[in-house]
Coordinates of C-alpha atoms and ligand atoms in Angstrom, one line a residue:
Chain A
M1 CA 14.6 34.6 -12.1
A2 CA 11.6 33.3 -13.6
A3 CA 11.4 35.7 -16.4
S4 CA 14.8 34.7 -17.7
S5 CA 14.1 31.0 -18.1
P6 CA 12.9 29.8 -21.5
R7 CA 9.2 29.7 -21.8
S8 CA 7.1 28.4 -24.8
S9 CA 3.5 28.9 -24.9
A10 CA 2.4 25.3 -25.3
Q11 CA -0.4 24.4 -22.9
I12 CA 0.8 21.5 -20.7
L13 CA -2.3 21.5 -18.3
D14 CA -5.7 22.7 -19.0
L15 CA -8.3 22.1 -16.3
A16 CA -11.8 23.3 -16.7
G17 CA -14.8 23.4 -14.4
I18 CA -13.3 20.8 -12.1
R19 CA -15.8 19.8 -9.3
L20 CA -15.0 17.3 -6.7
R21 CA -16.8 16.0 -3.8
F22 CA -16.4 13.6 -0.9
G23 CA -19.8 12.4 0.0
N24 CA -22.0 15.4 0.3
H25 CA -19.0 17.8 0.8
E26 CA -18.2 19.8 -2.3
V27 CA -14.5 20.4 -2.0
L28 CA -13.8 21.9 -5.5
K29 CA -16.5 24.0 -6.9
G30 CA -15.5 24.6 -10.5
V31 CA -11.9 25.2 -10.8
D32 CA -10.3 26.4 -14.1
L33 CA -6.5 26.2 -14.3
K34 CA -4.2 26.5 -17.3
V35 CA -0.4 25.9 -17.0
E36 CA 1.9 26.6 -19.9
A37 CA 5.0 24.5 -20.7
G38 CA 7.9 25.6 -18.4
Q39 CA 5.6 27.6 -16.0
V40 CA 5.9 27.3 -12.3
V41 CA 2.4 27.7 -10.6
V42 CA 2.4 28.0 -6.9
L43 CA -0.9 27.1 -5.3
I44 CA -1.7 28.6 -1.9
G45 CA -4.7 28.7 0.4
A46 CA -5.9 28.1 3.8
S47 CA -6.0 24.6 5.2
G48 CA -9.0 22.8 3.8
S49 CA -9.4 25.0 0.9
G50 CA -8.8 22.1 -1.5
K51 CA -5.1 22.4 -2.7
T52 CA -4.2 18.8 -2.2
S53 CA -7.5 17.8 -3.7
L54 CA -6.9 19.9 -6.8
L55 CA -3.4 18.6 -7.3
R56 CA -4.6 15.0 -7.0
C57 CA -7.2 15.6 -9.6
I58 CA -4.5 16.4 -12.1
N59 CA -3.3 12.9 -12.2
L60 CA -6.7 11.4 -11.3
L61 CA -5.8 10.3 -7.8
N62 CA -9.0 12.0 -7.1
Q63 CA -11.9 11.6 -9.6
P64 CA -13.8 14.8 -10.1
Y65 CA -17.5 14.3 -10.8
A66 CA -17.6 17.1 -13.3
G67 CA -15.0 19.0 -15.4
R68 CA -12.5 18.4 -18.1
I69 CA -8.7 17.8 -17.9
D70 CA -6.2 18.0 -20.8
I71 CA -2.6 17.1 -20.4
D72 CA -0.3 18.3 -23.1
G73 CA -3.3 18.5 -25.6
E74 CA -4.6 15.1 -24.7
R75 CA -8.1 14.9 -23.2
I76 CA -7.9 12.6 -20.2
F77 CA -11.0 13.3 -18.4
D78 CA -14.3 14.8 -19.4
H79 CA -17.5 14.6 -17.3
D80 CA -20.6 16.7 -17.6
N81 CA -22.3 18.4 -14.6
H82 CA -24.2 15.3 -13.7
G83 CA -21.2 13.1 -13.3
R84 CA -21.7 11.4 -16.6
D85 CA -18.7 10.5 -18.7
R86 CA -18.2 12.3 -22.0
I87 CA -15.0 10.2 -22.4
R88 CA -14.1 7.2 -20.4
L89 CA -10.5 6.0 -20.7
P90 CA -9.4 2.5 -20.0
M91 CA -7.4 2.1 -16.9
R92 CA -4.3 1.3 -19.0
E93 CA -4.6 4.7 -20.7
I94 CA -5.1 6.4 -17.3
N95 CA -2.0 4.7 -16.0
K96 CA 0.1 5.8 -19.0
I97 CA -1.1 9.5 -18.5
R98 CA -0.2 9.2 -14.9
S99 CA 3.3 8.1 -15.7
H100 CA 3.8 11.4 -17.5
T101 CA 3.1 13.3 -14.3
G102 CA 5.6 13.3 -11.4
M103 CA 4.2 13.7 -7.8
V104 CA 6.0 14.7 -4.7
F105 CA 4.1 14.2 -1.4
Q106 CA 4.3 15.9 1.9
Q107 CA 5.3 12.6 3.6
F108 CA 7.7 11.5 0.9
N109 CA 6.1 8.2 0.5
L110 CA 9.2 6.5 -0.6
F111 CA 9.1 2.7 -0.9
P112 CA 10.8 1.6 2.3
H113 CA 11.8 -1.8 1.1
M114 CA 13.9 -0.4 -1.7
T115 CA 17.1 1.6 -1.8
A116 CA 17.2 5.2 -3.0
L117 CA 18.4 4.1 -6.4
E118 CA 15.7 1.3 -6.5
N119 CA 13.1 3.8 -5.7
V120 CA 14.0 6.0 -8.6
M121 CA 14.4 3.0 -11.1
E122 CA 11.0 1.4 -10.1
G123 CA 8.8 3.5 -12.3
P124 CA 11.0 3.5 -15.5
V125 CA 11.6 -0.3 -15.2
I126 CA 8.2 -1.6 -14.2
V127 CA 5.9 1.0 -15.8
Q128 CA 7.9 2.3 -18.8
M129 CA 9.6 -1.1 -19.4
K130 CA 13.0 0.4 -19.7
S131 CA 16.0 -1.7 -19.4
K132 CA 17.6 -1.9 -16.0
A133 CA 20.9 -0.5 -17.3
E134 CA 19.2 2.4 -18.9
A135 CA 17.1 3.1 -15.9
R136 CA 20.1 2.8 -13.5
A137 CA 22.1 5.3 -15.5
R138 CA 19.3 7.8 -15.6
A139 CA 18.6 7.3 -11.9
M140 CA 22.2 7.8 -11.0
E141 CA 22.3 11.0 -13.0
L142 CA 19.1 12.3 -11.2
L143 CA 20.3 11.4 -7.7
A144 CA 23.6 13.0 -8.4
S145 CA 21.9 16.1 -9.5
M146 CA 20.1 16.1 -6.2
G147 CA 23.4 15.7 -4.5
L148 CA 22.7 12.2 -3.3
E149 CA 25.4 10.3 -5.0
Q150 CA 26.7 9.1 -1.5
H151 CA 23.3 7.8 -0.6
V152 CA 22.1 5.8 -3.6
D153 CA 22.4 2.4 -1.8
K154 CA 20.6 3.5 1.4
R155 CA 17.1 2.7 2.4
P156 CA 14.7 5.6 3.1
A157 CA 14.9 4.8 6.9
Q158 CA 18.6 5.6 6.7
L159 CA 18.0 9.0 5.2
S160 CA 17.1 12.3 6.6
G161 CA 13.7 13.9 5.6
G162 CA 15.4 16.3 3.3
Q163 CA 17.4 13.5 1.6
Q164 CA 14.3 11.4 1.3
Q165 CA 12.3 14.3 -0.3
R166 CA 15.1 14.8 -2.8
V167 CA 15.0 11.0 -3.7
A168 CA 11.3 11.5 -4.2
I169 CA 11.8 14.3 -6.5
A170 CA 14.3 12.2 -8.5
R171 CA 11.7 9.4 -8.6
G172 CA 9.2 11.6 -10.1
M173 CA 11.7 13.1 -12.6
A174 CA 12.8 9.6 -13.7
M175 CA 9.5 9.3 -15.6
N176 CA 10.4 12.2 -17.8
P177 CA 7.2 13.9 -16.7
K178 CA 5.5 16.7 -18.5
V179 CA 4.6 18.2 -15.2
M180 CA 5.9 17.8 -11.7
L181 CA 3.2 18.1 -8.9
F182 CA 4.4 19.1 -5.4
D183 CA 2.1 18.9 -2.4
E184 CA 3.7 20.8 0.5
P185 CA 7.1 19.1 -0.1
T186 CA 8.7 20.8 2.8
S187 CA 6.0 20.9 5.4
A188 CA 7.0 17.6 7.0
L189 CA 10.7 18.7 7.3
D190 CA 12.8 20.0 10.2
P191 CA 13.3 23.8 9.4
E192 CA 17.1 23.2 8.8
L193 CA 16.3 20.7 6.0
V194 CA 13.9 22.9 4.1
G195 CA 16.5 24.8 2.3
E196 CA 18.1 21.7 0.7
V197 CA 14.7 20.7 -0.8
L198 CA 13.8 24.2 -1.9
K199 CA 17.2 24.5 -3.6
A200 CA 16.6 21.3 -5.6
M201 CA 13.1 22.6 -6.6
V202 CA 14.6 26.0 -7.7
A203 CA 17.2 24.1 -9.9
L204 CA 14.3 22.1 -11.4
A205 CA 12.3 25.3 -12.2
K206 CA 15.3 26.9 -13.8
S207 CA 15.9 23.8 -15.9
G208 CA 12.4 24.6 -17.4
M209 CA 10.4 22.0 -15.7
T210 CA 6.7 22.7 -15.7
M211 CA 5.6 22.6 -12.0
V212 CA 2.5 23.0 -10.0
V213 CA 3.5 23.5 -6.2
V214 CA 1.4 23.6 -3.2
T215 CA 3.4 25.4 -0.5
H216 CA 3.3 27.6 2.4
E217 CA 6.9 28.9 1.5
L218 CA 5.8 32.2 0.2
G219 CA 9.4 33.2 -0.3
F220 CA 9.7 30.4 -2.8
A221 CA 6.5 31.5 -4.5
F222 CA 7.7 35.0 -4.7
E223 CA 11.1 34.3 -6.2
I224 CA 10.4 31.4 -8.5
A225 CA 6.7 31.2 -9.4
D226 CA 5.5 32.6 -12.7
R227 CA 2.0 32.6 -11.2
V228 CA 0.5 32.3 -7.8
V229 CA -3.0 30.9 -7.4
F230 CA -5.1 31.4 -4.4
L231 CA -7.6 28.8 -3.6
D232 CA -10.4 29.7 -1.3
A233 CA -13.0 27.1 -0.2
G234 CA -12.8 25.2 -3.5
R235 CA -12.6 28.2 -5.8
I236 CA -9.8 30.2 -7.3
I237 CA -10.1 33.7 -6.3
A238 CA -6.7 35.2 -7.4
D239 CA -4.3 34.1 -10.1
G240 CA -1.5 36.3 -11.2
P241 CA 2.2 37.1 -11.0
P242 CA 3.6 36.7 -7.5
A243 CA 4.2 40.3 -6.9
E244 CA 0.6 41.1 -7.8
V245 CA -1.0 38.4 -5.8
L246 CA 1.3 38.5 -2.7
L247 CA 2.1 42.2 -2.5
H248 CA -1.1 43.8 -3.7
P249 CA -3.8 41.4 -2.7
E250 CA -7.2 42.7 -3.6
H251 CA -9.5 40.0 -2.2
P252 CA -10.0 40.5 1.6
R253 CA -9.5 36.8 2.3
L254 CA -6.4 36.7 0.3
K255 CA -5.2 39.9 2.1
G256 CA -5.7 38.2 5.4
F257 CA -3.9 35.0 4.3
V258 CA -0.8 36.9 2.9
T259 CA -0.4 39.0 6.0
R260 CA -0.4 36.0 8.2
F261 CA 2.3 34.4 6.1
H262 CA 4.4 37.7 5.7
E263 CA 6.6 36.9 8.6
S264 CA 7.6 33.5 7.4
A265 CA 8.4 34.9 4.0
E266 CA 10.7 37.4 5.5
M267 CA 12.4 34.7 7.4
L268 CA 13.2 32.9 4.1
R269 CA 14.5 35.8 2.3
P270 CA 18.1 35.4 3.5
F271 CA 18.2 31.9 2.1
L272 CA 16.8 32.9 -1.3
D273 CA 19.1 35.9 -1.6
A274 CA 22.2 33.8 -0.9
R275 CA 21.2 31.4 -3.6
Chain B
M1 CA 4.8 -46.7 37.7
F2 CA 5.5 -45.2 34.3
D3 CA 5.8 -48.1 31.9
Y4 CA 8.2 -47.0 29.1
T5 CA 7.8 -50.3 27.2
V6 CA 4.3 -49.4 26.1
I7 CA 5.8 -46.6 24.1
T8 CA 9.0 -48.4 22.9
S9 CA 7.1 -51.4 21.7
N10 CA 4.5 -49.4 19.8
W11 CA 6.8 -46.8 18.4
Q12 CA 6.0 -47.7 14.9
L13 CA 2.3 -46.9 15.4
I14 CA 3.2 -43.6 17.0
L15 CA 5.5 -42.9 14.2
Q16 CA 2.9 -43.5 11.7
G17 CA 0.5 -41.2 13.5
L18 CA 3.2 -38.4 13.6
W19 CA 3.7 -38.8 9.9
V20 CA -0.1 -38.4 9.3
T21 CA -0.2 -35.3 11.6
L22 CA 2.7 -33.7 9.8
Y23 CA 1.4 -34.5 6.4
Y24 CA -2.0 -32.9 7.2
T25 CA -0.4 -29.9 8.9
V26 CA 1.9 -29.1 6.0
G27 CA -0.6 -29.9 3.3
S28 CA -3.5 -27.9 4.8
I29 CA -1.2 -25.0 5.5
A30 CA -0.1 -25.0 1.8
V31 CA -3.7 -25.2 0.4
G32 CA -4.8 -22.9 3.2
L33 CA -2.3 -20.3 2.1
A34 CA -3.5 -20.4 -1.5
I35 CA -7.1 -20.0 -0.3
G36 CA -6.2 -17.3 2.1
L37 CA -4.4 -15.3 -0.5
V38 CA -7.3 -15.4 -2.9
M39 CA -10.0 -14.8 -0.1
G40 CA -7.8 -12.1 1.4
L41 CA -7.1 -10.3 -1.8
I42 CA -10.6 -10.3 -3.3
Q43 CA -11.8 -8.5 -0.1
L44 CA -9.4 -5.6 -1.1
S45 CA -10.6 -5.5 -4.7
P46 CA -12.8 -2.7 -5.9
F47 CA -15.6 -5.1 -6.7
K48 CA -18.2 -5.3 -4.1
I49 CA -19.4 -8.8 -4.9
L50 CA -15.9 -10.1 -4.5
T51 CA -15.6 -8.4 -1.3
Y52 CA -18.7 -9.9 0.0
I53 CA -17.7 -13.4 -1.1
G54 CA -14.4 -13.1 0.7
R55 CA -16.2 -11.7 3.9
I56 CA -18.7 -14.4 3.9
Y57 CA -16.1 -17.2 3.5
V58 CA -14.0 -15.8 6.3
E59 CA -16.8 -15.3 8.8
F60 CA -18.3 -18.7 7.9
F61 CA -15.2 -20.8 8.5
R62 CA -13.8 -18.7 11.3
N63 CA -16.9 -19.0 13.4
I64 CA -17.9 -22.6 13.0
P65 CA -15.8 -24.8 15.4
L66 CA -13.3 -26.9 13.4
L67 CA -14.6 -30.1 14.9
V68 CA -18.2 -29.3 13.6
T69 CA -16.8 -28.4 10.1
L70 CA -14.8 -31.7 10.0
L71 CA -17.8 -33.8 11.1
W72 CA -20.1 -31.9 8.8
I73 CA -17.9 -32.3 5.7
Y74 CA -17.4 -36.0 6.4
Y75 CA -20.9 -37.1 7.6
A76 CA -23.3 -34.5 6.2
L77 CA -21.8 -33.2 3.0
P78 CA -21.9 -36.6 1.3
I79 CA -25.6 -36.8 2.0
F80 CA -26.1 -33.4 0.4
L81 CA -24.1 -34.2 -2.6
G82 CA -24.9 -37.8 -2.9
V83 CA -21.2 -38.6 -3.2
N84 CA -18.7 -40.4 -1.1
I85 CA -16.1 -38.4 0.5
T86 CA -13.2 -40.2 2.1
K87 CA -12.2 -39.3 5.6
G88 CA -8.8 -38.2 4.2
W89 CA -10.3 -35.7 1.8
A90 CA -12.9 -34.6 4.4
G91 CA -10.1 -34.0 6.9
F92 CA -7.9 -32.2 4.4
A93 CA -10.7 -30.0 3.1
G94 CA -11.8 -29.1 6.6
L95 CA -8.5 -28.1 7.8
S96 CA -7.5 -26.2 4.8
L97 CA -10.8 -24.2 4.6
Y98 CA -10.5 -23.5 8.3
I99 CA -7.0 -22.2 8.3
G100 CA -7.5 -20.5 5.0
S101 CA -10.1 -18.2 6.7
F102 CA -7.5 -17.1 9.3
Y103 CA -4.9 -16.6 6.7
A104 CA -7.3 -14.4 4.7
E105 CA -7.8 -12.3 7.6
I106 CA -4.1 -12.0 8.3
L107 CA -3.5 -11.1 4.7
R108 CA -6.2 -8.5 4.4
G109 CA -5.1 -6.9 7.6
G110 CA -1.4 -6.9 6.5
V111 CA -2.2 -5.2 3.2
Q112 CA -4.5 -2.7 4.8
S113 CA -1.8 -1.9 7.4
V114 CA 0.5 -0.6 4.6
D115 CA 0.4 3.2 4.6
R116 CA -2.0 4.8 2.0
G117 CA 0.8 6.9 0.8
Q118 CA 2.5 3.9 -0.7
T119 CA -0.7 3.4 -2.9
D120 CA -0.7 7.0 -3.8
A121 CA 2.9 7.0 -4.7
S122 CA 2.7 3.8 -6.9
V123 CA -0.6 5.0 -8.6
A124 CA 1.1 8.3 -9.2
L125 CA 3.9 6.4 -11.1
G126 CA 1.3 4.9 -13.3
M127 CA 1.5 1.4 -11.8
S128 CA -1.4 -1.0 -12.5
Y129 CA -3.2 -2.8 -9.6
V130 CA -1.2 -5.9 -10.1
Q131 CA 2.1 -4.1 -10.4
R132 CA 1.6 -2.2 -7.2
M133 CA 0.4 -5.2 -5.3
R134 CA 3.3 -7.2 -6.5
R135 CA 6.1 -4.7 -6.3
I136 CA 5.1 -2.2 -3.4
I137 CA 2.2 -3.4 -1.3
L138 CA 2.7 -7.2 -0.8
P139 CA 6.4 -7.0 -0.1
Q140 CA 5.7 -4.6 2.8
A141 CA 2.7 -6.4 3.9
I142 CA 4.3 -9.9 3.9
R143 CA 7.0 -8.8 6.3
R144 CA 4.3 -7.7 8.8
M145 CA 2.3 -11.0 8.2
I146 CA 5.0 -13.5 8.9
P147 CA 4.7 -13.6 12.6
P148 CA 0.9 -14.0 12.8
L149 CA 1.0 -16.5 9.7
A150 CA 3.7 -18.5 11.6
G151 CA 1.6 -18.4 14.8
Q152 CA -1.5 -19.6 13.1
S153 CA 0.4 -22.4 11.4
I154 CA 1.7 -23.6 14.8
I155 CA -2.0 -23.7 16.1
Q156 CA -2.8 -25.7 13.0
M157 CA -0.6 -28.5 14.0
K158 CA -2.5 -28.8 17.2
N159 CA -5.8 -28.6 15.5
T160 CA -5.0 -31.7 13.4
T161 CA -5.8 -33.8 16.5
L162 CA -9.4 -33.1 15.7
L163 CA -8.9 -35.4 12.7
S164 CA -9.2 -38.4 15.1
A165 CA -12.9 -37.6 15.5
I166 CA -13.3 -38.6 11.8
T167 CA -11.1 -41.6 12.4
V168 CA -8.1 -40.2 10.4
P169 CA -5.1 -42.1 12.0
D170 CA -3.2 -39.0 13.2
L171 CA -1.0 -39.0 16.3
L172 CA -3.9 -38.7 18.8
Y173 CA -5.8 -41.3 17.0
Q174 CA -3.0 -43.7 17.2
G175 CA -2.5 -42.9 20.9
S176 CA -6.1 -43.8 21.6
Y177 CA -5.7 -46.9 19.5
I178 CA -2.6 -48.0 21.4
S179 CA -4.2 -47.3 24.8
S180 CA -7.3 -49.4 23.7
F181 CA -5.3 -52.5 23.6
T182 CA -2.5 -51.8 26.2
Y183 CA -4.7 -50.1 28.9
K184 CA -1.9 -47.6 29.5
P185 CA -3.5 -44.3 28.8
M186 CA -1.2 -42.4 31.1
E187 CA 1.9 -43.4 29.3
I188 CA 0.5 -43.0 25.8
Y189 CA -1.1 -39.6 26.2
T190 CA 1.9 -38.3 28.0
A191 CA 4.0 -39.4 25.1
I192 CA 1.7 -37.7 22.6
G193 CA 1.7 -34.5 24.6
A194 CA 5.5 -34.7 24.8
I195 CA 5.9 -35.1 21.0
F196 CA 3.8 -31.9 20.5
L197 CA 5.8 -30.1 22.9
I198 CA 9.2 -31.3 21.4
I199 CA 8.1 -30.1 17.9
L200 CA 6.2 -26.9 18.9
V201 CA 8.2 -25.3 21.6
P202 CA 11.3 -24.9 19.6
L203 CA 9.2 -23.6 16.7
T204 CA 7.6 -21.1 18.9
L205 CA 10.9 -19.9 20.3
I206 CA 12.3 -19.4 16.8
L207 CA 9.1 -17.5 15.8
R208 CA 9.5 -15.3 18.9
K209 CA 13.2 -14.6 18.0
V210 CA 12.2 -13.7 14.4
E211 CA 9.5 -11.6 15.6
R212 CA 11.8 -9.6 18.0
G213 CA 14.4 -9.3 15.2
H214 CA 11.7 -8.0 13.0
V215 CA 10.7 -5.3 15.4
G216 CA 14.1 -4.4 16.2
G217 CA 15.0 -4.0 12.5
H218 CA 12.5 -1.3 11.9
Ligands
ATP1 N1 -10.4 11.4 1.1 C1 -11.2 12.4 1.6 N2 -12.5 12.0 2.1 C2 -13.2 13.0 2.7 N3 -13.0 14.3 2.7 C3 -11.8 14.6 2.3 C4 -10.9 13.8 1.6 N4 -9.7 14.4 1.3 C5 -10.0 15.6 1.6 N5 -11.1 15.9 2.2 C6 -11.7 17.1 2.6 O1 -11.7 18.1 1.6 C7 -11.3 19.3 2.0 C8 -10.1 19.9 1.2 O2 -9.1 19.0 1.7 P1 -7.6 19.2 1.0 O3 -6.7 18.2 1.7 O4 -7.7 19.3 -0.5 O5 -7.2 20.6 1.6 P2 -5.8 21.4 1.6 O6 -6.1 22.8 1.0 O7 -4.8 20.5 1.0 O8 -5.5 21.6 3.1 P3 -4.2 21.5 3.9 O9 -3.4 22.8 3.7 O10 -4.5 21.2 5.3 O11 -3.5 20.3 3.3 C9 -11.1 19.2 3.5 O12 -12.4 19.7 4.1 C10 -11.0 17.8 3.7 O13 -11.6 17.5 5.0
MG2 MG1 -3.0 19.5 1.6

């Protein structure tokens, strides 16, 4: 269980007052989020509430127009409320910071012209300038931990969705990230493949990895998350332990959301109990 | 009667023309590729000015008939610049600039056809613009670009016949020359057409096969 894994209190992520807009549409309306080392934070919310957008702000795939972002005590972003920079990092610095965050996408986004092994080696070799031998050894280790040792030389097109997503997790982990970001990692999977990906994520969480996970798998949230954060129309309106947020929702919109997903959470229970 | 001797007795002139045609075809394709690469990629850069330069270049040379471009470079440009431009250089420049604009479009389209998720994934790994172009985007884009690039290059060989309008002695020019003193246009122009068919039909068939293999492979 979450409580039994080692937790220190060092702050890995500290987002304050994050505002993001696309054109005139304000998608994030001042989001504060702190994540401690080793914590698993699950981000839930209705479609269009801004979950993906928030996740993409963390590694600056989206540029907020206001707010502040610290990763592991390092200030990577700071804009005032008028979109002016308080700090402006050169692209090289931003890329370096990005390389310390791993991201897993709903659509996997593996590199189709590379094998599973090459996908996992790509970041360490090209971005971190590691030697091929070192990167290969680490990649093999990670792929094995994902149960993919049989598939290292296959291209993504030859792998099932569940296998592809596990390669994607290994690819993120290969960068030795300070935090792993997951955007609905099981939403594009056939139902029978969801379990294997969740299992890999559970193992990751138990190993002490700091994780921010957008998911509709409330069963996963309930069992694994240290905190569940509910996003509603670009604002965080609930943030607390899973039992509190999911079982005793106070905010009416959160209540509605949780009730709607209650059934699917029940359906997942057998898998999580069998773990 | 079809008089073969017109062709056999002038084969050297025809061969010279063929050589010139191939020379301009290959040369302008090579230079055009370099131009197209630059003009295609700058349109994808985040810098507005570069994007406009690329756009203007493409629309300019794509929409002026090649014959007009060739005549203009050979006859009009020297007047503007006050320098002499040989017909060889004028022809080479016209052909290269023309095909470069088509290559640029193919390149831009090819890169833009690569899924956005590929950019997201490589950016998330911390790759720079150059790294992700070189390692992730271009390798995927080039696969898709090969058929249209090859198709455009085949058209380029046919386009070289326009060089005869500025008196570059290509295959067609040599044909006209031979027919001017033999008075046998039927034989000569038939032979010229046949040479294009002999070279381009096999290339087209190979291209189609590659294309089919490509589609099947994905
Ligand atoms: N690149 C973009 N350009 C314009 N609008 C965008 C863009 N990305 C997201 N949006 C808008 O921002 C809002 C929030 O989108 P976001 O993808 O963050 O929601 P989400 O909570 O992840 O939803 P879902 O559960 O459907 O994935 C939506 O209204 C969406 O239309
Ligand atoms: Mg989303």
